[in-house]
Amino acid sequence: MKKRCVITGLGIICPVGNDVKESWDSIQAGKSGLGVVKSIDTEGCYANLGGEVFCDELPAPQYDRSARLCIKAAEEAISDAGLSEQSAGEAGVIVGSCIGGAVSIDEYLTAQKEGKEDDSRIPNMAASSIANSAAAYLGLNGVTANIVNACAAGTMSIAYACDLIRSGSGDIFLAGGTDPFSSLAFAGFHALHALSEEPCSPLNHSHGITLGEGSGILVVEEYEHAVARGAKIYCEVAGYGVNCDAYHITAPDPSGEGQMDVIRRALSSAEVTPSEIAYVNAHGTGTAKNDEAEFLSLHTIFDGTDVSVSSTKSMTGHCLGAAGAVEAVFTVKAVSEDILPPTIGYSEEDKVTLKEKAGDLDFVANDSRKKEIPMAMSNSFAFGGTNASIIFAKEAKQHEEAPKEKLYITGFGQVLSAKEDPSAKVATVALDMKDFTDRGVKLGVFRKLDKFSQLQLISGIDALKSADVTVSEENERRIGTIIGTSAGPVTEVSNFQKNICEKGATAGSAFTFPNTVYNAAGGHFSIFTKTKGYCATVANGTQAGLQSVAYACDVLEKGNEDIMLAAGTDEGSDMVTFFYEHSKINGENVLGEGSSTIVLETADSAKRRGAHTYAEVAGYACTHSAGKADYTEAQAMKDAISKALAKAGYQASDIDSVYAVISNQDKKQAAESAVLTEVFGAKEIRDVREQTGDCRAASANAQLVEAAKAIDGGSVKHTLAVSYGCGSYTAVVLKECE
């Protein structure tokens, strides 16, 4: 039978409370946490409301506010789950975020403007730092990842934790989302004119959103493991779905097609019908376009059922990357206590209008109430077109474990810098309009892309062409994308934030703001290619370019997709170079940039298409070290290699060639080199950075391309690639195709 995943602990900090009890009591009472913004300057803005957290006991002041909120919620979740120190130490951390370390960027640039530079804030700027910071502070050594798919990220993190449990990558995960109130997000949504002047009124007046902040963390645990330690079980994760609209970078498809598909994916995953869902915690942002599309989706799927619907954002505001996780906590509480949380803010006149819009659907207006809730759904829809839906149940249906298919590499695309001048500090990729027109990209599309998205679009298009994949209405929902990055669109984020620091919150650009979210590159790629399957962006240091391959393999094994593109992408620029020099984390390497995308495909799909297969993915593994003395990063690297080899059924002596992208820091580099020598002896260790410069996530992905080429060329039969980043390691074993 397929492994079951249960929720054994909850933690939350949000505008309506600093813990689960306070927050849930407020939600049941219909208490709003929205008020006049105090943490940023809103002078000159047409709106000035927000949902802020006021807590004098936030831990870990050395980290960004996003990580501090996450750690606060995680501490409560660990305590609530009754995890021992040993069990907690083995737990992984999967955290969703939209804006990452935007507060640290703001603090740094503001201090710089005042002549008080503080380089200690630089390592906290990237979203890659969040899960690693939480793991380091709490001493958690399981697999880590930062899912950065904007407002769907919190929900996706819980789903990914379940996938990792079912793939055997761990028994316990702290999963959820976190995002702070920031001038970047406020100025961006203000520029889009998407903020409401009054407290947001989702599924009601729909005049705009009110931003919130916070973190929700759930302990997701393998059922047998939870039972063995006598854990209390709130409920079970019955099913989930993730997809992409491939419609618009900021607006939902008005047809609701993508939303309906992701809801159906979740229902199919849980093997239930719409009539079995008793409650839906709607995405319910309060914007007209989002609410209209969601009403349409809910009517199409749930008309004729006894479902109840509400949006708790009416009280918390939109907590961005934390939203799905905060709402997951409330949905779990709803299921475990049989209480429907309300949407507040309806007048008697509004209720009349609501009845017209809701029809037979039971919208919970103003007051919470009791109802038996054996099963509930929570929905999240995001910038970039990402959609996620998850189902919680008192007791889920049991599923047979599907047989695992062989997975092949059937194509790849790359655009990488060339390390031509050893004395240069940076190697860049020069792109012009012809690079895009040659690939069918029109000027109107090109103008919307930042450099990060440009790199990804080119390598992704070339990868599909290399694999001879033609996207059509028949297969568009069976093709997905996982993009790994170390720093994301750092130039766009920094320039946007710098402008705000200099000119105020009214200076945000509606044109550039959409590209400040990490998953914009994936969104642009999906929109251009019309790929509508699973779509995720993972930020986790250099190794994210290889972790994307492991993530994509887990998605393929679940069975919804036939083809997954796994990428590594990172840009280089004056801003990136400046940050790397000041943070002293790039060593002596020439800083490069680029994107590398690998096409992964099930054996059945490859056979049907008559695809050329370069290599088979024989095994893969991800590990993490929190940096504590009892589990060093060198040991985590060794474990990643040994676990990948074990999954492939090989010994180290079976490997013909090794590709490694290791740390740039002298001490770690020496330890990692010693591990490679210990495991593989005198075998040559290849490093693509010698040709390209340090392209970070792109380098990690590119080394697997080189490994696949070597197998396809017949020079070797078995290869292994390994990469480091943010305390994490991923190792992938390839073998020749049979």
XYZ file of C-alpha atoms in Angstrom:
738
model
C 0.000 0.000 0.000
C 1.038 3.602 -0.574
C 2.492 5.304 2.497
C -0.017 7.424 4.397
C 0.800 10.987 5.463
C -0.763 12.495 8.579
C -0.648 15.840 10.391
C 0.690 15.488 13.925
C 1.611 19.060 14.849
C 0.550 22.632 14.109
C 2.239 25.979 14.524
C 1.181 29.435 13.401
C 1.855 33.129 13.767
C -0.317 35.490 11.754
C -2.283 38.764 12.033
C -5.005 37.192 14.205
C -2.722 35.474 16.705
C 0.792 34.488 17.720
C -0.027 30.802 18.205
C -2.578 28.206 17.119
C -5.030 28.697 20.001
C -5.150 32.482 19.743
C -5.387 32.380 15.947
C -8.092 29.698 15.799
C -10.117 31.401 18.543
C -9.950 34.659 16.569
C -10.996 32.951 13.339
C -13.968 31.268 14.998
C -14.999 34.584 16.521
C -14.716 36.412 13.201
C -12.031 38.723 14.577
C -10.083 40.730 12.021
C -6.332 41.260 12.232
C -6.352 44.050 9.630
C -5.474 47.632 10.431
C -3.405 50.647 9.436
C 0.111 49.565 8.420
C 2.827 50.441 10.921
C 5.937 48.613 9.658
C 6.443 50.537 6.410
C 5.887 54.090 5.214
C 2.664 54.339 3.146
C 2.758 58.104 2.626
C 1.107 59.063 -0.658
C -0.401 55.601 -1.187
C -4.104 55.290 -1.974
C -4.358 52.374 0.508
C -2.717 51.954 3.907
C -4.157 48.774 5.449
C -2.467 45.479 6.201
C -2.430 42.445 8.428
C 0.735 42.662 10.524
C 2.181 40.452 13.240
C 3.039 42.065 16.560
C 5.195 39.733 18.635
C 7.948 40.684 21.067
C 9.234 37.092 21.222
C 10.342 36.389 17.648
C 13.476 34.206 17.856
C 16.722 34.345 15.892
C 17.334 38.077 15.240
C 20.358 37.141 13.102
C 17.999 35.951 10.354
C 15.558 37.605 7.972
C 12.038 38.211 9.296
C 10.713 35.484 6.996
C 12.924 32.908 8.725
C 12.122 34.293 12.189
C 8.377 33.929 11.607
C 8.971 30.424 10.282
C 11.074 29.415 13.291
C 8.441 30.748 15.709
C 5.710 28.648 14.053
C 8.025 25.638 13.730
C 8.885 25.685 17.431
C 5.177 25.506 18.269
C 4.595 22.723 15.722
C 7.469 20.637 17.123
C 6.148 21.066 20.658
C 2.568 20.326 19.603
C 3.695 17.143 17.837
C 5.572 15.994 20.925
C 8.711 15.323 18.906
C 11.736 14.156 20.839
C 15.060 15.835 20.206
C 16.145 12.835 18.127
C 12.966 12.755 16.039
C 13.094 16.504 15.463
C 16.749 16.214 14.465
C 15.801 13.800 11.675
C 12.985 16.018 10.368
C 13.161 17.814 7.050
C 12.097 21.402 6.395
C 10.039 22.343 3.319
C 9.082 26.021 3.352
C 7.118 28.072 0.845
C 7.744 31.769 0.286
C 6.858 34.469 -2.217
C 9.227 37.337 -1.477
C 11.990 35.537 0.448
C 14.454 37.876 2.133
C 12.879 41.113 0.891
C 13.021 42.679 4.371
C 16.787 42.047 4.557
C 17.228 43.623 1.114
C 15.231 46.639 2.284
C 17.279 46.886 5.474
C 20.564 46.575 3.593
C 19.740 49.146 0.912
C 18.296 51.572 3.461
C 21.441 51.296 5.582
C 23.596 51.680 2.464
C 21.720 54.867 1.574
C 22.525 56.170 5.043
C 26.189 55.158 4.732
C 25.846 52.266 7.188
C 26.379 49.107 5.129
C 25.792 45.858 7.015
C 27.127 42.899 5.031
C 25.737 40.454 7.606
C 22.315 40.891 5.968
C 23.458 39.722 2.523
C 23.256 35.943 3.189
C 19.620 36.431 4.310
C 18.488 38.119 1.104
C 17.795 35.039 -1.015
C 14.800 32.783 -0.390
C 17.355 29.940 -0.364
C 18.294 30.946 3.171
C 14.888 30.415 4.816
C 14.664 26.632 5.232
C 18.402 26.437 5.897
C 18.150 29.088 8.630
C 15.233 27.271 10.268
C 17.061 23.949 10.065
C 20.254 25.444 11.511
C 18.468 27.165 14.387
C 16.347 24.119 15.276
C 18.969 21.455 14.505
C 16.953 19.669 11.793
C 18.923 17.393 9.454
C 16.280 16.092 7.050
C 15.814 17.125 3.419
C 15.272 20.868 3.005
C 13.765 22.946 0.212
C 12.341 26.403 -0.319
C 9.354 26.300 -2.663
C 9.025 29.778 -4.157
C 5.809 29.622 -6.180
C 4.356 32.856 -4.833
C 0.930 32.496 -3.211
C 0.675 28.739 -3.862
C 4.019 27.982 -2.192
C 2.711 27.117 1.287
C 0.241 24.562 -0.052
C 2.807 23.094 -2.443
C 5.305 22.627 0.392
C 2.910 20.369 2.272
C 2.255 18.368 -0.897
C 5.980 18.043 -1.615
C 6.630 16.853 1.940
C 4.122 14.049 1.297
C 5.908 13.130 -1.935
C 9.224 12.970 -0.072
C 7.730 10.701 2.584
C 6.312 8.385 -0.061
C 9.619 8.282 -1.940
C 11.408 7.183 1.241
C 13.298 10.450 1.757
C 12.157 10.878 5.356
C 9.424 10.150 7.913
C 8.873 13.629 9.373
C 8.780 17.042 7.724
C 8.058 20.524 8.983
C 6.185 21.918 6.002
C 4.387 25.170 5.368
C 5.073 28.734 4.379
C 6.320 32.084 5.569
C 6.379 35.670 4.351
C 6.914 39.006 6.098
C 5.133 42.292 5.515
C 7.453 44.172 3.179
C 7.721 47.414 1.271
C 8.467 45.375 -1.877
C 5.158 43.495 -1.842
C 3.145 46.525 -0.718
C 4.649 48.807 -3.383
C 4.215 46.112 -6.033
C 0.560 45.451 -5.403
C 0.013 49.180 -4.992
C 1.516 49.704 -8.469
C -0.840 47.044 -9.851
C -3.675 48.930 -8.146
C -4.642 45.614 -6.567
C -4.901 46.836 -2.947
C -8.234 47.561 -1.335
C -8.768 50.901 0.409
C -11.017 49.133 2.914
C -10.347 45.787 4.638
C -10.392 43.157 1.908
C -13.790 41.654 1.170
C -13.180 38.315 -0.609
C -16.100 36.653 -2.397
C -18.097 39.786 -1.579
C -17.200 43.347 -2.676
C -13.932 42.119 -4.265
C -12.324 45.561 -4.465
C -8.784 44.286 -3.913
C -6.473 42.492 -1.508
C -5.165 43.465 1.903
C -1.656 42.131 2.437
C -0.808 40.102 5.518
C 2.219 38.337 6.951
C 3.017 35.313 9.049
C 3.906 31.652 8.968
C 2.069 28.366 9.195
C 4.001 25.142 9.826
C 2.525 21.652 9.909
C 4.280 18.478 11.027
C 3.682 16.023 8.188
C 4.509 12.484 9.278
C 4.388 8.982 7.884
C 1.389 7.245 9.483
C 3.141 4.133 10.836
C 5.930 6.283 12.271
C 3.373 8.497 14.026
C 1.502 5.508 15.446
C 4.722 3.867 16.654
C 5.651 6.903 18.747
C 2.111 7.363 20.047
C 1.571 10.720 18.362
C -1.796 12.440 18.304
C -3.106 12.652 14.754
C -5.161 15.646 13.660
C -6.048 14.274 10.263
C -4.625 12.753 7.110
C -3.428 14.347 3.876
C -5.783 12.600 1.475
C -4.657 14.093 -1.836
C -3.305 17.122 -3.633
C -2.778 18.605 -7.051
C -0.444 21.173 -8.617
C -0.599 22.644 -12.124
C -0.161 25.818 -14.178
C -2.685 28.017 -15.993
C -0.195 28.945 -18.730
C -2.397 32.006 -19.254
C -1.015 35.209 -17.699
C 1.811 36.125 -15.336
C -0.455 37.883 -12.782
C -4.088 37.199 -13.699
C -5.991 33.907 -13.465
C -7.541 32.324 -16.527
C -11.096 33.790 -16.443
C -12.457 30.469 -17.700
C -11.284 28.871 -14.444
C -9.857 26.029 -16.501
C -6.585 25.758 -14.564
C -8.318 26.024 -11.193
C -10.830 23.343 -12.109
C -8.076 21.051 -13.349
C -6.047 21.356 -10.145
C -9.130 20.699 -8.000
C -9.873 17.613 -10.094
C -6.248 16.507 -9.708
C -6.587 16.719 -5.934
C -9.884 14.801 -6.004
C -8.353 12.152 -8.246
C -5.288 11.894 -5.999
C -7.563 11.309 -2.996
C -9.851 9.041 -5.067
C -12.948 10.928 -3.906
C -15.853 12.732 -5.560
C -16.821 16.408 -5.088
C -19.782 15.346 -2.937
C -17.351 13.935 -0.340
C -15.807 17.370 0.310
C -17.651 19.046 3.190
C -15.687 22.322 3.303
C -13.491 24.387 0.975
C -11.139 27.058 2.304
C -11.162 29.173 -0.843
C -8.206 31.128 -2.154
C -10.525 34.152 -1.925
C -8.116 37.060 -2.326
C -10.708 39.807 -2.763
C -9.745 40.911 -6.275
C -12.515 40.881 -8.847
C -10.705 38.661 -11.368
C -9.630 36.070 -8.804
C -12.993 35.911 -7.073
C -14.923 35.662 -10.353
C -12.753 32.811 -11.627
C -13.000 31.005 -8.295
C -16.786 31.341 -8.109
C -16.956 29.808 -11.583
C -14.632 26.960 -10.596
C -16.509 26.181 -7.400
C -19.872 26.182 -9.154
C -18.606 23.941 -11.924
C -17.092 21.378 -9.560
C -19.365 21.521 -6.513
C -22.858 22.562 -7.628
C -25.338 19.975 -6.394
C -23.193 18.998 -3.387
C -23.409 19.923 0.293
C -20.087 21.791 0.336
C -19.529 24.856 2.539
C -17.094 27.602 1.473
C -15.282 30.488 3.154
C -12.181 32.646 2.849
C -10.214 33.269 6.041
C -8.204 35.963 4.217
C -11.044 38.300 5.230
C -9.412 38.213 8.690
C -5.715 37.524 8.055
C -5.252 39.373 4.787
C -3.249 37.741 2.005
C -0.102 36.308 3.586
C 1.413 35.522 0.155
C 3.733 32.486 0.378
C 2.453 31.785 3.880
C -1.219 31.993 2.846
C -1.674 28.349 1.828
C 0.033 27.119 4.999
C -1.875 29.454 7.333
C -5.103 28.347 5.658
C -4.001 24.707 5.861
C -3.721 25.078 9.653
C -7.255 26.497 9.775
C -8.546 23.740 7.478
C -6.958 21.049 9.642
C -8.583 22.611 12.710
C -11.911 22.720 10.868
C -11.676 18.993 10.097
C -10.489 17.975 13.551
C -13.092 20.069 15.423
C -16.005 20.056 12.906
C -16.189 23.852 12.814
C -16.679 25.971 9.694
C -14.648 29.204 9.790
C -16.425 32.221 8.272
C -15.775 34.923 5.729
C -16.448 38.159 7.597
C -17.628 41.563 6.391
C -21.073 40.809 4.927
C -23.878 43.306 5.514
C -27.492 42.156 5.222
C -27.546 43.661 1.747
C -24.312 41.811 0.889
C -25.913 38.530 1.950
C -28.677 39.027 -0.608
C -26.094 39.552 -3.347
C -24.083 36.590 -2.051
C -27.101 34.318 -2.393
C -27.380 35.312 -6.040
C -23.685 34.591 -6.671
C -23.503 31.470 -4.528
C -26.636 29.706 -5.686
C -26.833 26.328 -3.967
C -23.321 26.570 -2.528
C -23.210 27.197 1.220
C -21.027 30.283 1.766
C -20.259 30.767 5.456
C -20.894 34.464 6.072
C -19.774 36.321 9.244
C -20.292 33.557 11.815
C -18.569 30.217 12.315
C -20.789 27.191 12.855
C -20.691 23.501 13.547
C -20.819 20.945 10.762
C -19.514 17.423 10.449
C -16.406 17.732 8.260
C -14.942 14.346 7.365
C -12.997 15.889 4.492
C -11.995 19.434 3.484
C -10.078 21.144 0.695
C -7.830 24.214 0.693
C -7.043 26.034 -2.567
C -4.195 28.387 -3.508
C -3.737 30.202 -6.823
C -0.665 32.307 -7.581
C 1.279 34.687 -9.798
C 2.912 32.794 -12.619
C -0.289 30.803 -13.050
C 0.589 28.201 -10.407
C -2.391 26.457 -8.794
C -2.385 24.088 -5.830
C -5.166 22.213 -4.060
C -4.882 19.944 -1.020
C -7.396 17.705 0.775
C -7.380 16.855 4.489
C -9.503 14.021 5.884
C -10.276 12.451 9.226
C -9.468 9.170 7.512
C -8.358 8.932 3.892
C -8.912 6.100 1.470
C -5.995 3.721 1.145
C -4.259 3.461 -2.209
C -2.248 0.733 -3.852
C 1.354 1.660 -4.559
C 1.691 2.245 -8.291
C 4.533 0.367 -10.007
C 7.497 2.650 -10.643
C 8.438 3.276 -14.254
C 11.935 3.720 -15.540
C 12.802 7.385 -16.085
C 14.942 8.566 -18.981
C 16.721 11.730 -20.039
C 15.438 12.448 -23.540
C 16.745 15.944 -24.207
C 18.406 19.056 -22.831
C 18.913 22.728 -23.572
C 21.605 25.058 -22.312
C 22.654 28.684 -22.436
C 25.781 29.080 -20.312
C 28.546 31.629 -19.918
C 32.060 30.765 -21.086
C 35.035 31.211 -18.757
C 37.362 32.622 -21.406
C 39.393 35.077 -19.318
C 40.710 33.523 -16.061
C 41.487 36.990 -14.693
C 37.881 38.206 -15.140
C 35.597 38.397 -12.138
C 32.461 37.506 -14.055
C 31.468 35.698 -17.254
C 28.128 36.640 -18.789
C 25.767 35.448 -21.509
C 25.146 38.060 -24.207
C 21.582 37.790 -25.523
C 19.915 39.828 -28.241
C 16.516 39.854 -29.893
C 17.637 37.428 -32.605
C 18.231 34.742 -29.961
C 14.524 34.925 -29.255
C 13.061 35.490 -32.717
C 14.999 32.439 -33.921
C 13.012 30.486 -31.325
C 9.658 32.010 -32.236
C 9.565 34.508 -29.369
C 7.940 37.777 -30.407
C 9.015 41.237 -29.282
C 5.943 41.655 -27.057
C 6.902 38.542 -25.100
C 10.607 39.396 -24.979
C 9.927 42.835 -23.477
C 8.209 41.257 -20.481
C 11.226 39.151 -19.540
C 13.991 39.955 -17.083
C 17.410 38.283 -17.596
C 16.568 35.390 -15.268
C 13.426 34.594 -17.289
C 15.247 35.090 -20.606
C 17.843 32.475 -19.710
C 15.227 29.979 -18.597
C 13.010 30.497 -21.639
C 15.858 29.828 -24.080
C 17.160 26.690 -22.360
C 13.616 25.367 -21.891
C 12.651 25.921 -25.542
C 15.881 24.252 -26.681
C 15.282 21.315 -24.324
C 11.824 20.640 -25.781
C 13.281 20.853 -29.285
C 16.157 18.539 -28.361
C 13.685 15.968 -27.028
C 11.453 16.441 -30.097
C 8.498 17.270 -27.846
C 5.595 19.089 -29.490
C 3.155 20.552 -26.963
C -0.486 20.014 -27.948
C -3.931 20.018 -26.365
C -3.543 16.256 -25.962
C -0.374 16.383 -23.852
C -0.148 19.945 -22.408
C -1.382 18.850 -18.973
C 1.084 15.949 -18.863
C 4.178 18.158 -19.200
C 5.536 19.970 -16.148
C 8.517 22.031 -15.021
C 10.748 22.206 -11.942
C 13.209 25.111 -11.900
C 16.030 25.167 -9.378
C 17.796 28.407 -8.498
C 20.264 29.728 -5.986
C 19.312 33.398 -5.961
C 16.413 33.818 -8.403
C 15.732 37.187 -10.069
C 18.122 38.997 -7.750
C 18.753 41.914 -10.128
C 15.065 42.634 -10.664
C 14.334 42.363 -6.939
C 17.258 44.569 -5.937
C 16.535 47.270 -8.517
C 12.834 47.315 -7.601
C 13.657 47.575 -3.894
C 16.338 50.214 -4.443
C 13.838 52.405 -6.271
C 11.390 52.109 -3.354
C 14.098 52.921 -0.810
C 14.998 56.057 -2.733
C 11.526 57.293 -3.732
C 8.975 55.637 -1.446
C 6.233 53.021 -1.792
C 4.469 54.920 -4.575
C 7.475 54.364 -6.871
C 6.826 50.669 -7.490
C 6.655 49.619 -11.137
C 3.663 47.567 -12.300
C 5.739 46.436 -15.274
C 8.690 45.003 -13.331
C 6.973 43.861 -10.113
C 5.683 40.543 -11.569
C 9.280 39.507 -12.310
C 10.347 39.954 -8.683
C 8.635 36.680 -7.753
C 10.953 33.697 -8.091
C 8.533 31.601 -10.141
C 8.024 34.262 -12.823
C 10.557 32.499 -15.073
C 8.575 29.274 -14.831
C 5.367 31.184 -15.456
C 6.722 32.894 -18.574
C 7.999 29.567 -19.875
C 4.654 27.837 -19.294
C 2.723 30.679 -20.912
C 4.942 30.617 -24.007
C 5.019 26.815 -24.404
C 1.463 26.160 -23.086
C 2.730 23.464 -20.716
C 0.088 23.096 -18.003
C 1.360 20.294 -15.783
C 3.100 20.430 -12.414
C 5.029 23.698 -12.118
C 7.406 24.481 -9.243
C 10.450 26.606 -8.507
C 12.803 25.508 -5.742
C 15.405 27.879 -4.283
C 18.077 26.007 -2.378
C 21.550 27.165 -3.255
C 23.750 25.815 -6.020
C 22.520 22.241 -5.683
C 18.947 23.324 -6.542
C 19.829 22.706 -10.196
C 20.313 19.036 -9.351
C 17.596 18.896 -6.692
C 15.172 19.925 -9.428
C 15.952 16.585 -11.120
C 15.180 14.620 -7.954
C 11.989 16.662 -7.439
C 10.915 16.053 -11.052
C 11.519 12.317 -10.678
C 9.262 12.258 -7.594
C 6.539 14.047 -9.582
C 6.845 11.592 -12.477
C 6.613 8.642 -10.108
C 3.319 10.006 -8.803
C 1.894 9.431 -12.282
C 0.179 12.698 -13.271
C 2.869 13.776 -15.735
C 4.641 11.957 -18.571
C 7.359 14.549 -19.135
C 9.089 16.898 -16.696
C 11.629 19.603 -17.473
C 14.160 19.944 -14.643
C 16.264 23.094 -14.763
C 18.957 25.042 -13.000
C 19.015 28.790 -13.637
C 20.942 31.704 -12.150
C 21.783 35.113 -13.547
C 24.921 37.177 -13.215
C 25.086 40.974 -13.168
C 26.838 43.875 -11.488
C 24.371 43.560 -8.628
C 25.004 39.812 -8.240
C 28.763 40.338 -8.382
C 28.534 43.069 -5.759
C 26.583 40.844 -3.373
C 28.923 37.896 -3.877
C 32.025 39.992 -3.296
C 30.586 41.531 -0.151
C 29.343 38.228 1.252
C 32.662 36.508 0.390
C 30.919 33.257 -0.566
C 32.231 32.802 -4.111
C 35.877 32.121 -3.319
C 38.248 32.488 -6.269
C 35.807 31.196 -8.900
C 34.799 33.328 -11.845
C 31.116 34.114 -11.388
C 29.076 32.895 -14.362
C 25.429 32.749 -15.343
C 23.106 30.636 -17.389
C 20.371 28.060 -17.559
C 20.465 24.324 -18.127
C 17.281 22.288 -18.637
C 16.952 18.502 -18.770
C 13.936 16.654 -20.196
C 12.942 13.676 -18.028
C 10.396 11.204 -19.326
C 8.703 7.994 -18.281
C 9.689 4.881 -20.199
C 6.153 4.451 -21.488
C 5.983 7.993 -22.824
C 9.439 7.770 -24.409
C 8.513 4.500 -26.093
C 5.222 5.898 -27.436
C 7.000 8.892 -28.934
C 9.978 6.946 -30.212
C 12.190 9.328 -28.252
C 15.962 9.102 -28.182
C 17.048 8.150 -24.655
C 20.424 9.469 -23.494
C 20.533 7.818 -20.088
C 18.341 6.277 -17.408
C 18.005 7.842 -13.964
C 19.025 4.899 -11.803
C 18.969 6.554 -8.379
C 18.910 9.892 -6.592
C 18.959 11.258 -3.067
C 18.883 14.561 -1.195
C 20.386 15.193 2.255
C 20.974 18.131 4.557
C 23.167 19.062 7.488
C 22.071 21.684 9.988
C 25.749 22.382 10.655
C 25.807 20.795 14.092
C 28.842 18.823 15.268
C 26.963 15.507 15.388
C 26.137 15.550 11.663
C 28.625 17.392 9.511
C 28.126 18.586 5.963
C 30.810 16.140 4.823
C 28.749 13.303 6.281
C 25.617 14.659 4.571
C 27.493 14.606 1.261
C 28.626 11.029 1.845
C 25.064 10.020 2.739
C 23.628 11.618 -0.425
C 26.089 9.636 -2.527
C 25.542 6.349 -0.668
C 21.731 6.685 -0.732
C 21.696 7.447 -4.455
C 23.982 4.459 -5.100
C 21.802 2.208 -2.921
C 18.655 3.267 -4.794
C 20.431 2.432 -8.048
C 21.684 -0.884 -6.673
C 25.341 0.030 -7.261
C 28.589 0.249 -5.359
C 30.950 3.210 -5.694
C 33.286 0.961 -7.691
C 30.573 0.598 -10.368
C 30.713 4.309 -11.184
C 32.860 5.123 -14.200
C 32.898 8.913 -13.901
C 32.037 11.489 -11.247
C 30.791 15.047 -11.774
C 30.876 17.305 -8.724
C 30.056 20.933 -8.005
C 31.328 21.488 -4.472
C 31.590 24.413 -2.068
C 33.695 27.470 -2.841
C 34.577 27.958 0.813
C 38.056 26.570 1.555
C 37.174 24.601 4.667
C 34.075 22.961 3.209
C 35.799 22.400 -0.122
C 38.604 20.466 1.575
C 36.127 18.318 3.517
C 34.044 17.577 0.412
C 37.123 16.752 -1.666
C 38.188 14.339 1.074
C 34.783 12.624 0.872
C 35.049 12.215 -2.890
C 38.536 10.734 -2.519
C 37.379 8.416 0.262
C 34.386 7.139 -1.717
C 35.737 7.088 -5.275
C 39.476 6.802 -4.778
C 41.605 8.122 -7.603
C 38.741 8.561 -10.082
C 38.858 11.891 -11.908
C 36.333 14.406 -10.580
C 34.920 16.581 -13.353
C 33.631 20.112 -12.736
C 31.797 22.030 -15.494
C 32.638 25.337 -13.812
C 36.134 25.096 -15.269
C 34.571 25.901 -18.653
C 31.566 28.050 -17.699
C 32.447 29.857 -14.506
C 30.304 29.391 -11.406
C 26.763 29.432 -12.803
C 25.493 28.053 -9.486
C 22.224 26.140 -10.033
C 22.874 26.061 -13.772
C 26.273 24.449 -13.135
C 24.736 21.752 -10.941
C 22.239 20.883 -13.664
C 24.793 21.146 -16.475
C 27.034 18.516 -14.928
C 24.232 15.970 -15.248
C 23.870 16.922 -18.912
C 27.571 16.170 -19.378
C 27.141 12.858 -17.553
C 24.223 11.913 -19.828
C 26.198 12.856 -22.938
C 29.084 10.668 -21.800
C 26.777 7.675 -21.393
C 25.052 8.317 -24.702
C 28.443 8.560 -26.409
C 29.340 5.109 -25.133
C 32.460 6.127 -23.203
C 30.972 5.172 -19.827
C 28.115 3.053 -18.491
C 27.466 4.519 -15.036
C 27.962 8.076 -13.798
C 27.221 10.026 -10.639
C 26.695 13.751 -10.193
C 26.699 15.491 -6.818
C 26.292 19.109 -5.805
C 26.303 21.275 -2.684
C 24.313 24.343 -1.627
C 22.906 25.868 1.589
C 23.862 22.859 3.694
C 22.119 20.495 1.263
C 23.432 17.869 -1.146
C 21.834 16.084 -4.075
C 23.343 13.085 -5.824
C 22.014 11.513 -9.028
C 23.153 8.245 -10.607
C 22.749 7.655 -14.348
C 23.110 4.386 -16.235
C 23.125 3.391 -19.878
C 19.731 2.649 -21.395
C 18.814 -0.988 -21.880
